Amino acid sequence: MEPIFFWVLAVGLVVSAIGLVAFRNPVTSAVCLVVTLVMEAALFVTLEAYFLAVVQVIVYAGAVMVLFLFVIMLLDVKEEARQRPPWAKVVWVVAIGGGAVFGVPRIASLFPAAAKTLHWGQGKGGGSAAELGRLLFSSYSPLFLATGVLLLVATVGVVVLCRKDPES
Amino acid sequence: MIAYAPYLILLLPLLAAVSIRLFLYPFPRISITVSTLACLGSFLGSIGLLLFSSSMGEVTAPALPWIEWAGFRANFGILGDPLARGMAALVSGVAFLVHIYSIGYLEKEPCRSRFFAELSLFVFSMLGIVLADNLISMFIFWELVGLSSYLLIGFWVERPAAGAAANKAFLVNRIGDFGFILGILGAWALFGTLSFADLPSRVAASAPGWAVTAVGLGLSCGCLGKSAQFPLHVWLPDSMEGPTPVSSLLHAATMVVAGVYMLIRVLPILEMSQVTMMTIAWIGGLMTLLPALIACQQNDIKRILAYSTLSEIAYMVMAVGLGVPGPAMYHLTTHAFFKCLLFLAAGSVIHGCHEEQDIWKMGGLGKRMPFTALVTILGTLALCGIPPLSGFWSKDAIFAATAHSPGLAAVSMAAGFFTSFFMLRMILVAFGGTPKNDAARHAHEGSIFMTAPMAILAILTILGGLLPVETYLHFPHTEGHEPWTLWVSLAVALAGFVPAYHFYRHATQDPLSLPALREKFYVDEFYQRVFISTQDAFARLTDAFEGWVVRGFLVRGSGVVARASGQGLRLVQCGQVQVYAAVFILGVFLLIAWLWRQGVIR
Amino acid sequence: MNFAEITLGHYLALSSVLFLIGLAGVILRRSLLIMMMSLELLLNAANLALVAVGRFQGLPDPQVAVFFVITVAAAEVALGLAILVAIFRIKKTTAADQLASLRF
Amino acid sequence: MNLSLALPLLLVVPLLGVVAIALGSAPRKTALWASWINLIPGFLVSGVVLRQGEVLYGPEVTNLREVFPVQFRLGLDGLSLPLLWLTLVVTVAAIGVARADVKRAKEYFLCLLLVGLGGLGAFLSVDLFYFFSFHEVALIPSFLLIGIWGQGDRTGAAWRMTLYLVLGSLVLLVGLIGLVWAVPETARTLDWRVLTETFRAQPIPATQQTWLAILLLVGFGTLVSLVPFHSWAPGGYASAPAPAAMLHAGVLKKFGIYGLLRLALPLTPLGWKEVSWIVGLMLAGNLLYLGLASLAQRDFRWLLGFSSAMHMGTIFLGLIGGTVLGLGGALVLMVGHGLSAALGFAVAGEVGQRAGTTWMQDLGGLAKKTPKLWFYLMIAGMASIGLPGLANFAGEILIFFGAWSDHPFLVAIAAWGVVLSSVAMLRAIRSIATGPVSSALEAKQTGDLTGIREVWPFALLTALLFLVGLAPNLILGPARPVLERLLQP
Amino acid sequence: MSRWICPEVLLVLTGVILILADALIPAGKKGWLPRLAILLSSVLFGITVWQSGQPMPEAWANLFITDGLSSVFKPFFVLCLVGVTLISVRYPMGREETVRAEFLALPFFSTAGLCLLASARDFLAIFVALELVAISLYLLAAFHRTRVASLEAGMKLLVMGGLSTGFLVMGIAWLYAATGSTEFTRIILEQAGRPASAGLLLAIGLILTGLAFKIAAVPFHAWAPDVYEGAPTPITAFLAIASKAAGFVLLLRIFGFGAFALDSVGWIFRPIFLTMGIATVTLGTLAALPQRNLKRYLAYSGIAHAGYMLLALGTLGESGMGTVVGYLWAYLLATFPVFIFVQELERVHGSADVRHLDGLGQRDPGPALGLTLCFLSMAGLPPLLGFSAKLSVFTTLWSAGEIPGLVVGVIMAVVGLGFYLVPIRAMYWEREPDTVPAQRFPSFLVWILLLAGAAQLVLGFQPRPLVRLVERSLAPTVTGIPQEK
């Protein structure tokens, strides 16, 4: 079962990611991104990272994407005009594509652990909220605190940048 | 302390020069007095030295330290041998007379102080050459003589020609000194000493060879420059731009013969190499003739005398080259008297004619300046070697030495013929006939300051032949006269008068026109075209290379390249964030590619 | 390529492909919005790799890392969009090539 | 009283001058006072050197294992003594020549003092760090001096000179690093006295010596304007205001040769021998190439610049002669050249002031119009073409004798260089001094140097030229033990 | 408990206090806020110096370490903060004046992140701390939202920063794949004694790009000039100095002392560092030549300096490490005063064009002198501090035998002087001063610049204090050995 899941999701992911990059309409791109994120959440499930799958759906597909769409609507972003001539872009597509064809198959050979196969349920866990939480509040507690500060900064930032102009 | 007394001879003129330069400059009369007295002091000192030491043997004073360091000695000591003493007396004596003469000659010149300071400097330097006991010291004074000559030739600073002549004199001398210093260095390397006293023994100890020849030739280069021998003779005629007393003292009587003096000093080295000696002899031999020829077509009274000087010095050089320094010194002495006399007379003429130097614009001066005419004729006869005047005796001694080399005898006697010719030409044109212009018509004798020295010199010219120069200088006496040289030379000299009398008896303009002679065989032009122009062309080329290629292209170019590459690199910075991202990603790819190429990633 | 056995290598390869697509998006798209979405894609690709590695290596730590990455990504997006809005207020555009007043 | 305290005093006095000027005291007067007063510690330390052969100030070398073993240490011996005096005197003269009514006088005199200070520090430092640093201190003031108060292509000249010198300095720096790093780490030091001892006991391997010698040669050579690293010099001097040119051509340029004497010869003797043929080629370039180029100059300042750079060739000849005679000659010629170049530039400055130009074809009649200036022009010219009695001749003759046995051809070239420089200099003197008074000189209605107030800097330099020329033993005597030690294997 | 009084915590608290104070202080008394910020930052600097050997809270020990390096650099970062605060209070905000408190407070958060970075011994900790710094900086760069330039700078920084974050995270993921850990000690233990695996090297490569972005090394430098130019000047200073220094501290820790100090890794990356160093020095120097805007000019100058430090770092020896430390301090002391001046220049003239320096040498000799000394110190001219820094770069390269780096370094130092002389020339001789409108600078600037210049001179003449600092940073761990997780 797992290979089928994987391949289906993998193909879907790649297609939607390409869609994200390729569609000229930002709304379409955003939708593609949502699809990508959700599919990735599904992959997380196949990887037994249930909590993260949930977070992925809620935070990304939910919050972040809403933010994106909100901004798109707010700014009324139009379709991107075609660039002429597109040769530069073609060159880059070829380069990156070539890099992918050339480099990606080699990835597996780079890591000694890459050939490892695990079947469903053989994971050592760590996917649960409880375990993550334990780690977050013990070993990684300073980072958790730091993340908090980070979010504070981001909040302040958004408030500062998007507040109403006092004079206008 | 008394041992240092001989230095007074040297230092008096120096002190005079320095004190004039520093303090007495604004007071010409005091300057003149000081300078003249200093020269007199030197003269008296030299005479004293001459008399004192002839009874007491050689006098040497303790050396004055200059550099004595790390095995190298270049101190200054006085050489008290008869040659030096005699020469010192001669130099200071003539110089004193010229001082006196100058008082009269330059009575209206506002810069008299400077003149006398420079004259004193010259006396100092010249006495230094004479008294120096080693080559380095001699070279030092050699250079200082060059400087004083330069200053005196260029005395009339506002005359462009004077400046050019002064430069030429100095530079040509410098070229000679180039060889001289190399010769000195070579001598030092070969013989390990530069002291004249040690030289004979050291030289005898070393085997002759090409090195000795080279050293000898190098040293003789100094003579070629200072004594104006071929090929460095071109400066002397031009130096006549200086005031006439200068020409008389420096460029006739004393300075120019320093080369001969120096050759005699280093004769032990020269004698080691037959090549050197022959070279010197032949240069001298040819130089007796060439200037004599040139002088036949010159119109400037001083230039005529200058060429004659060249010719006469060449006799001395030839004599040295023939290995007979005695006659050379003998002729040097007599020449000093009569040539100085001739120049002073010429100065008197020029002075009388209000700075006119062209003989064709004079004429009839014999009547208006009888004394000058008389001494000129006396000098001429001495110069031409007519007995019993002094020149006859000394020239005869030199001719005698050529008896064994017919070639040299032929050229030098031919020179005698032309000497007679052009001297008579000069006398006839300048003193004979009728005045050609107002200046000549109102010519007059100069003051007593001018005539007295001439009178003294005239007496010396007549009696100078009697001076026992060779004996006194302890040169080995030359063997008995070979009569044929005596008679032939005399005959040739007398023969020279005939055509001159024929051509110039009543001439108002030159009946002969020989451009090659008038233009001095085009040597100056040759030098100008070949050496100076080439050198200047190279100089301009070098400068252009430096300016355009080195400074302009290489140096500025590297700046431009740096700036341009800066501008180029800026173009990446186009402001497009996507381009930046692309560069970033390119960087990552490059990094990965590097790792891959290193073989760490497969 | 082994289709039947899904190894860690497969996940890593997939994440790499996503990463490359993200890179392409950053370079190719002129809309700052899409660029930001592509940046999200980059982080997501990395997240996928992290989770996969964590599972196959039996480590819980990478999931913590993913947690932090998601947080950071959210903050980044929020800030980015805020800046974008501010830019839009002045320039009335979200195109990256209109935003090149600073250069050379 | 501990006289070694006078050593730092030599640096402190000009520094106080700088501070005082910066705080607003009368610039020229202060600078002049500072430079005159500085002669007093100069005399004190000279006394010590003459009595003891050496004077030192600063801590003994300690803490060798520090990361950065820098020690502020000053020293003076027979070799640096003449250069110290050269610096002191030329500084005095340069400030004496400088006008009080120059624009932005404050900065002007400040820069001049700093340039002199740099020279002093460089010659006094025993620690390589300070040795190098002090020389660089002079760099920026020179840049400003040329740039602000210069003439002609002042901007280009300033840039060229500064960047060129920095390039040279950095090459030199690499060489110095190499030298210091050739010492085993436990004994690492920047004190060249210790380095000398260390390397005497345990020489650097030969190939390494060669490389180091090349680095030092290129580095110092650039500072000395050795061909082909010379092109900053003529233009730089031509464009600099007279006092700056005096200080730079007179003093700072000598730093390179001093450095070679101090470091290259004793520390890399084999390497120096190995590269001496290169030096020979380069110095022949200086003598012939720059000599020829100087012939073609039509601006007196440029001519002085070229001829000043040219004479460095002769000094280098003394350095590769390999005899103590040549080294002594080089030392004397350094001093002589310093004084004569300073005098030359001072005269050129005055001529420029009076005529408004230094183009030789526009000048003429100086001798008639301003005889005193002419006198000093003659002195400077004659000194530079090696007339006996003046300092340069003594140096040249020693160099010739010192180098003759090993390099007769180079000596011949150097002697010919004397001829070339005579040609150039005499032509210049002729067209400046003789002939009818030029319109440029006539129009300005300016007189001669007036009174002692204007004459003294010239007279001072002239007197010293004569002093050194007549009694070179003043320099050679104290230097001899030092120079002999340099050549000991 | 006392361990919690560490700079990071205090910095965050101070930031929060400032924001709260802004809310609480009545509108008329807002003038106190800047003084409060300056005061607090100065006090914090004192505390940091005082605390600088103290260990961090026990709970943090797995992720953070207190050693010589951190104890030298935490004061560095806080000192930067003091400087930034000092000039932030004078930054002309125009209509944005109401958010001055936030503008003052945000650098405190950022500095907290930097301090964490100085101690971090775990890649995840590095990631989080780095993002804390980065996000604050995105915001600060874009802070002046009425200026398009500022927004553009923020946007560019954000996009490029996001990109580098992506690589960094990918690198961390692969690091997990290769070693199973992100903690330095464990990686060392795991890797000791065997050749580095390809995956590990690739992971390190990706992490390296993330850090190279921070220090603006070529080819990851492209953002720097634009962002430096557009960002508010205090932030530019912060980016140019503190953020760059943080990158170097991380490189030092990772490649010098920590995870990849292993020869098996280090020697593979050595040529990369050196090549990157050469490229960085060259580009920074050459591209700076035609600059007329002082902020851009400083950006390129900063790139060039980063290149020199990379060259020293690339030798991967103890002396290279020490050199970087010393260089960073020298860079701070020489550059910060210039930024202070640049902001005043902008205040007076409206832009940082080098033209505005014309005639400064006469109008304002004090600042001109100080500025000259700072520029020359940056150029590495003795006897100024920068010379000692460059000297030790060169000595390091020489003793490591890295001749190409040395040659390029030397040449570029010369070219570099060429562009450092540009403002000096402008100040002293470009135009006659009477043609330049007289503009006065505040008197405090005179003192700051003169003090800075004097510092260059004094420390250059006697670099011993700096040497002590370097020695301290190289000292082994101050408290305790890093424990196993």
Coordinates of C-alpha atoms in Angstrom, one line a residue, chain D residues 62-63 65-72 103-104 106-107 129-130 132-134 136-137 139-140 143-148 154-155 158-159 162-164 166-168 170-171 173-175 177-179 181-182 208 211-212 215, chain E residues 319 361-362 365 372 376 380-384 387-392 394-396 398-399 406 409-411 413-415 417-422 424-425 427-429 431-433 460-464 467-468 470-471 474:
Chain D
T62 CA 59.9 39.8 26.4
N63 CA 56.9 37.6 26.0
R65 CA 55.2 33.7 22.7
E66 CA 52.6 36.3 22.4
V67 CA 50.4 36.1 19.3
F68 CA 51.7 39.5 18.2
P69 CA 55.1 40.1 19.7
V70 CA 55.1 43.9 19.1
Q71 CA 57.4 46.0 21.3
F72 CA 57.8 49.7 21.1
K103 CA 46.4 78.6 1.9
R104 CA 45.2 76.4 4.7
K106 CA 47.3 74.8 9.5
E107 CA 46.9 71.6 7.7
F129 CA 56.1 46.7 13.2
Y130 CA 56.9 50.3 14.1
F132 CA 57.0 49.7 8.8
S133 CA 54.3 51.7 10.4
F134 CA 56.2 54.9 10.8
E136 CA 53.4 54.7 6.3
V137 CA 52.5 57.5 8.6
L139 CA 51.9 58.4 3.3
I140 CA 48.6 60.2 3.8
F143 CA 48.9 62.5 -0.4
L144 CA 47.2 65.6 0.9
L145 CA 50.2 67.8 0.4
I146 CA 50.4 66.9 -3.2
G147 CA 46.7 66.9 -3.7
I148 CA 45.9 70.2 -2.0
R154 CA 48.4 67.1 -8.8
T155 CA 45.5 64.7 -8.5
A158 CA 49.0 62.1 -5.6
W159 CA 47.0 59.0 -6.4
T162 CA 50.1 56.9 -2.8
L163 CA 48.9 53.7 -4.4
Y164 CA 52.3 52.9 -5.8
V166 CA 51.3 51.3 -0.7
L167 CA 51.8 48.5 -3.2
G168 CA 55.4 48.6 -2.5
L170 CA 52.6 45.7 1.1
V171 CA 55.0 43.7 -0.9
L173 CA 55.2 43.8 4.4
V174 CA 54.9 40.3 3.0
G175 CA 58.6 40.1 2.9
I177 CA 56.2 38.6 7.5
G178 CA 58.3 36.0 5.7
L179 CA 61.4 37.1 7.6
W181 CA 58.0 33.7 10.2
A182 CA 61.3 32.1 9.2
Q208 CA 63.8 30.8 1.0
W211 CA 62.4 34.6 -2.2
L212 CA 62.6 36.9 0.8
L215 CA 60.2 40.5 -1.8
Chain E
S319 CA 45.9 32.0 14.2
G361 CA 38.1 69.1 6.2
Q362 CA 37.9 72.8 6.6
P365 CA 38.1 69.6 11.0
T372 CA 39.8 60.1 7.9
L376 CA 42.4 54.7 6.8
G380 CA 44.6 48.9 6.7
L381 CA 47.2 51.7 6.9
P382 CA 49.6 51.7 9.7
P383 CA 49.8 52.8 12.4
L384 CA 46.1 52.4 12.7
F387 CA 46.7 47.6 9.9
S388 CA 47.2 45.2 12.7
A389 CA 44.1 43.3 11.5
K390 CA 45.3 43.1 7.9
L391 CA 48.8 42.3 9.1
S392 CA 47.5 39.3 11.0
F394 CA 48.6 38.3 5.9
T395 CA 50.7 36.6 8.4
T396 CA 48.2 33.9 8.8
W398 CA 51.8 33.4 4.9
S399 CA 52.3 30.9 7.6
L406 CA 48.0 36.5 0.0
G409 CA 44.8 40.2 -0.5
V410 CA 47.8 42.4 -1.0
I411 CA 46.7 43.7 -4.4
A413 CA 44.5 46.1 -0.2
V414 CA 46.2 48.6 -2.5
V415 CA 43.1 49.0 -4.7
L417 CA 43.2 52.2 -0.4
G418 CA 42.2 53.7 -3.7
F419 CA 38.6 53.8 -2.7
Y420 CA 39.1 54.6 0.9
L421 CA 41.0 57.7 -0.3
V422 CA 37.9 58.9 -2.3
I424 CA 39.3 61.6 2.2
R425 CA 40.0 63.4 -1.0
M427 CA 36.9 66.1 2.4
Y428 CA 40.2 67.8 1.8
W429 CA 40.5 68.9 -1.7
R431 CA 36.1 71.5 -3.9
E432 CA 37.0 74.7 -2.2
P433 CA 35.1 74.9 1.0
G460 CA 47.0 50.6 16.3
F461 CA 50.1 51.9 18.0
Q462 CA 49.7 49.4 20.8
P463 CA 47.4 46.5 19.7
R464 CA 48.0 44.7 23.0
V467 CA 45.6 40.7 21.3
R468 CA 44.4 40.0 24.8
V470 CA 41.9 37.4 20.9
E471 CA 43.7 35.2 23.3
L474 CA 40.7 31.3 21.8

